[in-house]
XYZ file of C-alpha atoms in Angstrom:
296
model
C 0.000 0.000 0.000
C 2.835 2.414 0.819
C 4.519 1.734 -2.534
C 1.206 2.217 -4.347
C 0.599 5.512 -2.534
C 4.093 6.789 -3.337
C 3.756 5.789 -6.993
C 0.323 7.417 -7.291
C 1.434 10.722 -5.785
C 4.605 10.758 -7.889
C 2.587 10.166 -11.059
C 0.082 12.895 -10.199
C 2.887 15.359 -9.457
C 4.645 14.511 -12.726
C 1.452 15.036 -14.713
C 0.837 18.337 -12.986
C 4.337 19.635 -13.693
C 4.263 18.601 -17.351
C 0.821 20.086 -17.928
C 1.732 23.260 -16.101
C 4.853 23.851 -18.177
C 2.999 23.211 -21.420
C -0.008 25.405 -20.757
C 0.881 28.108 -18.240
C 2.137 30.483 -20.914
C -1.141 30.159 -22.841
C -3.331 30.905 -19.834
C -3.213 34.610 -19.065
C -4.006 36.122 -15.712
C -7.259 37.440 -17.165
C -8.445 33.833 -17.466
C -7.438 32.823 -13.955
C -10.120 32.934 -11.293
C -10.985 32.057 -7.699
C -13.897 30.198 -6.152
C -15.217 29.570 -2.652
C -17.081 26.462 -1.642
C -18.984 24.648 1.077
C -19.134 20.862 1.372
C -21.311 18.308 3.136
C -19.585 14.947 3.457
C -19.617 11.493 4.995
C -16.639 10.385 7.099
C -15.286 6.881 7.800
C -12.072 5.406 9.110
C -9.811 2.387 8.661
C -8.121 1.148 11.817
C -8.281 -1.434 14.584
C -11.974 -1.127 15.460
C -13.482 -2.223 12.133
C -15.128 -5.471 10.947
C -11.923 -7.001 9.528
C -8.233 -6.377 10.310
C -7.698 -4.903 6.853
C -7.171 -1.410 5.459
C -10.044 -2.019 3.028
C -12.500 -2.845 5.819
C -14.923 -0.268 7.172
C -18.338 -0.298 8.811
C -20.775 1.834 6.812
C -23.137 2.140 9.797
C -20.324 4.017 11.571
C -20.427 6.801 8.959
C -20.563 10.275 10.481
C -20.997 13.784 8.982
C -18.255 16.174 7.933
C -18.577 19.803 6.834
C -16.023 22.020 5.139
C -15.133 25.391 3.623
C -12.683 25.862 0.764
C -10.937 28.450 -1.390
C -9.643 27.497 -4.845
C -7.440 29.384 -7.328
C -7.147 28.292 -10.968
C -3.634 28.817 -12.311
C -3.717 27.060 -15.690
C -6.083 25.143 -18.032
C -5.766 21.981 -15.901
C -4.164 23.195 -12.672
C -5.766 24.588 -9.491
C -4.748 24.873 -5.851
C -7.220 24.533 -2.996
C -7.097 25.321 0.694
C -9.770 23.750 2.935
C -10.896 23.758 6.538
C -13.167 20.931 7.668
C -14.658 19.364 10.779
C -15.977 15.843 11.144
C -16.170 12.737 13.307
C -15.056 9.126 13.012
C -16.222 6.343 15.281
C -15.864 2.630 15.956
C -17.311 -0.013 18.267
C -16.116 -3.623 18.621
C -19.559 -4.679 19.866
C -21.051 -3.646 16.518
C -18.131 -4.172 14.145
C -16.450 -7.456 15.159
C -18.052 -10.829 14.434
C -17.824 -13.200 17.421
C -18.126 -16.190 15.079
C -15.059 -15.154 13.063
C -11.874 -16.710 14.556
C -9.790 -13.767 13.265
C -12.127 -11.199 14.813
C -13.162 -12.925 18.024
C -10.409 -11.387 20.158
C -11.580 -7.935 19.046
C -15.178 -8.822 19.820
C -14.144 -9.786 23.336
C -11.845 -6.765 23.561
C -15.039 -4.675 23.313
C -13.402 -1.290 22.691
C -15.249 1.768 21.440
C -14.274 5.306 20.480
C -15.285 8.474 18.737
C -12.884 11.115 17.460
C -13.629 14.664 16.322
C -11.181 15.808 13.656
C -10.457 19.372 12.538
C -8.405 19.423 9.335
C -6.599 22.201 7.434
C -5.398 21.041 4.021
C -3.668 22.329 0.888
C -3.943 20.273 -2.312
C -3.150 20.567 -5.998
C -5.943 19.666 -8.435
C -5.339 18.264 -11.919
C -8.330 18.393 -14.281
C -8.651 15.576 -16.807
C -10.453 17.980 -19.168
C -8.752 21.302 -19.764
C -10.269 24.755 -20.075
C -8.189 27.230 -22.078
C -10.924 29.853 -21.938
C -12.258 31.988 -19.102
C -14.605 30.718 -16.419
C -17.708 31.469 -18.499
C -16.672 28.892 -21.127
C -15.502 26.206 -18.723
C -16.594 22.616 -19.572
C -19.919 21.386 -18.227
C -18.434 18.196 -16.724
C -14.857 17.820 -15.448
C -13.309 14.801 -13.676
C -10.160 15.489 -11.658
C -7.590 14.045 -9.274
C -5.889 15.742 -6.340
C -3.104 15.316 -3.796
C -1.457 17.405 -1.115
C -0.788 17.703 2.606
C -2.877 18.484 5.680
C -2.522 19.080 9.381
C -5.286 17.914 11.698
C -6.231 17.892 15.373
C -7.919 14.847 16.865
C -8.980 13.710 20.325
C -10.196 10.096 20.686
C -12.757 9.458 23.423
C -14.268 6.270 24.836
C -17.671 5.722 26.412
C -17.646 4.473 29.978
C -20.263 2.374 31.798
C -22.238 5.512 32.692
C -22.467 6.606 29.074
C -20.001 9.472 29.455
C -17.273 10.045 26.866
C -13.764 10.241 28.328
C -10.670 11.586 26.554
C -8.359 8.590 26.136
C -5.004 10.157 25.228
C -4.261 11.523 28.733
C -4.929 8.092 30.289
C -2.082 6.244 28.581
C -4.238 3.169 27.976
C -1.277 1.132 26.708
C 1.030 2.118 29.540
C 2.636 5.032 27.715
C 2.754 7.156 30.877
C 4.992 4.644 32.638
C 7.020 2.699 30.100
C 8.926 5.736 28.820
C 7.494 5.863 25.300
C 5.337 8.879 26.055
C 1.923 9.172 24.472
C 0.801 10.147 20.997
C 0.258 13.716 19.803
C -3.148 15.205 19.157
C -1.766 17.280 16.256
C -0.845 15.149 13.246
C -0.016 15.379 9.537
C -1.723 13.423 6.775
C -1.540 13.067 2.993
C -4.920 13.705 1.346
C -5.434 12.302 -2.156
C -8.328 11.166 -4.308
C -10.571 12.261 -7.148
C -13.885 13.787 -8.045
C -16.072 15.427 -10.666
C -17.442 18.949 -11.128
C -20.654 19.879 -12.923
C -21.377 23.392 -14.171
C -24.774 24.493 -12.877
C -24.612 27.993 -14.386
C -22.034 30.690 -15.028
C -21.356 31.191 -11.300
C -21.887 27.817 -9.582
C -20.324 24.343 -9.807
C -21.627 21.228 -8.073
C -18.964 18.696 -7.128
C -18.694 15.133 -5.865
C -15.417 13.934 -4.346
C -13.864 11.011 -2.505
C -10.591 11.511 -0.676
C -8.374 9.291 1.444
C -6.179 10.571 4.280
C -2.962 8.652 4.879
C -2.009 9.479 8.466
C 1.199 8.753 10.340
C -0.393 7.669 13.603
C -1.979 4.400 14.732
C -3.955 6.115 17.495
C -7.012 7.646 15.849
C -8.881 4.969 17.815
C -6.466 4.871 20.816
C -5.646 1.243 19.960
C -2.235 0.227 18.621
C 0.053 -2.098 20.608
C -0.321 -4.695 23.353
C -2.243 -4.874 26.620
C -0.269 -3.259 29.426
C 0.153 -4.591 32.992
C -2.101 -3.021 35.612
C 0.969 -1.424 37.214
C 1.423 0.709 34.094
C -2.192 1.872 34.080
C -2.222 4.722 36.575
C -5.963 5.318 37.086
C -9.151 3.310 37.268
C -10.234 4.857 33.962
C -6.955 3.805 32.336
C -7.545 0.231 33.539
C -11.177 0.299 32.411
C -10.322 1.326 28.844
C -6.818 -0.138 28.659
C -7.599 -3.650 29.870
C -10.798 -3.961 27.880
C -14.439 -3.905 28.856
C -14.996 -7.639 29.336
C -17.872 -9.176 27.425
C -17.611 -12.783 28.686
C -19.247 -13.812 31.976
C -17.334 -17.094 32.167
C -13.751 -15.900 32.180
C -13.282 -16.510 28.450
C -11.985 -12.981 28.015
C -9.015 -13.564 30.312
C -6.929 -15.187 27.614
C -7.451 -12.182 25.327
C -6.360 -9.295 27.548
C -3.357 -10.626 29.437
C -0.372 -8.217 29.542
C 1.649 -8.522 26.358
C -1.241 -9.927 24.329
C -2.173 -8.092 21.131
C -4.502 -5.159 21.670
C -4.130 -3.666 18.181
C -2.114 -4.007 14.981
C 0.776 -1.654 15.764
C 2.419 -2.075 12.349
C -0.330 -0.250 10.456
C -1.238 3.439 10.677
C -4.875 4.519 10.691
C -6.613 6.166 7.743
C -9.794 8.158 7.312
C -11.862 8.874 4.239
C -14.092 11.829 3.310
C -16.804 11.468 0.653
C -19.375 14.048 -0.299
C -20.772 16.949 -2.284
C -19.636 20.544 -2.622
C -21.165 23.730 -3.973
C -18.637 26.220 -5.349
C -19.259 29.867 -6.201
C -16.933 31.453 -8.762
C -15.632 34.882 -7.885
C -15.760 36.626 -11.256
C -12.380 38.246 -11.980
C -12.325 41.998 -12.379
C -11.373 42.917 -15.918
C -9.409 46.130 -16.181
C -10.323 48.345 -19.114
C -7.440 49.665 -21.235
C -6.526 53.291 -20.689
C -6.448 55.663 -23.648
C -4.610 58.928 -23.710
């Protein structure tokens, strides 16, 4: 997956650079324009609390809303740059995601973890249109597919629901013994690589309707607060840390004991978490001001 991601981003960047060099000189500043947009999206995640221990596995019932604002500048017939600010939520629950009849998922069913995580993201991406527009915004194509890639910074804060129904911030607890074993705990500010594709449809001279799907490759395995192994009780400093760190036992006959012993796998620590944003946007084109020539 990492090699595929690197190859995809390299190819997109190469296409952008080639197209930009070939067309930038033919696209005057009078044809460049800006747009502002709002988006309403669906948000999902890939991680440890999903139906299958696979990056392609997600639980559609765990979909949560995401909203965003964006500003886009068109530089060339195929090239635009976009800055976006968005807010959304991801969530997961072993009790609803893991199948207790699946031998590969049974330990996660008994683990019985849950979380929700509110994510605020600020991103900057380059957009490459598959259909070019060498004219001004008024003569732009009616239908344009595109691909994009870039970088983002985001803030997250995973929380778990306790027996009383209250949501508790998990990062300060050190649920895998991070507060004691010297590794420290994970940061709530992280970087990701957003990439994906979409289509735009021209509604009229001023508005475009868009549909887009975008993946976020993160560099943390703690969007769900689950990554490594179960920690000994001595490394869990509070009752809340023990409650969430040792697992909320599902079995009434001691079956769970063999799943949550110290050192046993709590999560797949060799894979970072991902999240995905899918939805619609409405973009308003800010008509460029055309300066009239001066005559003397």
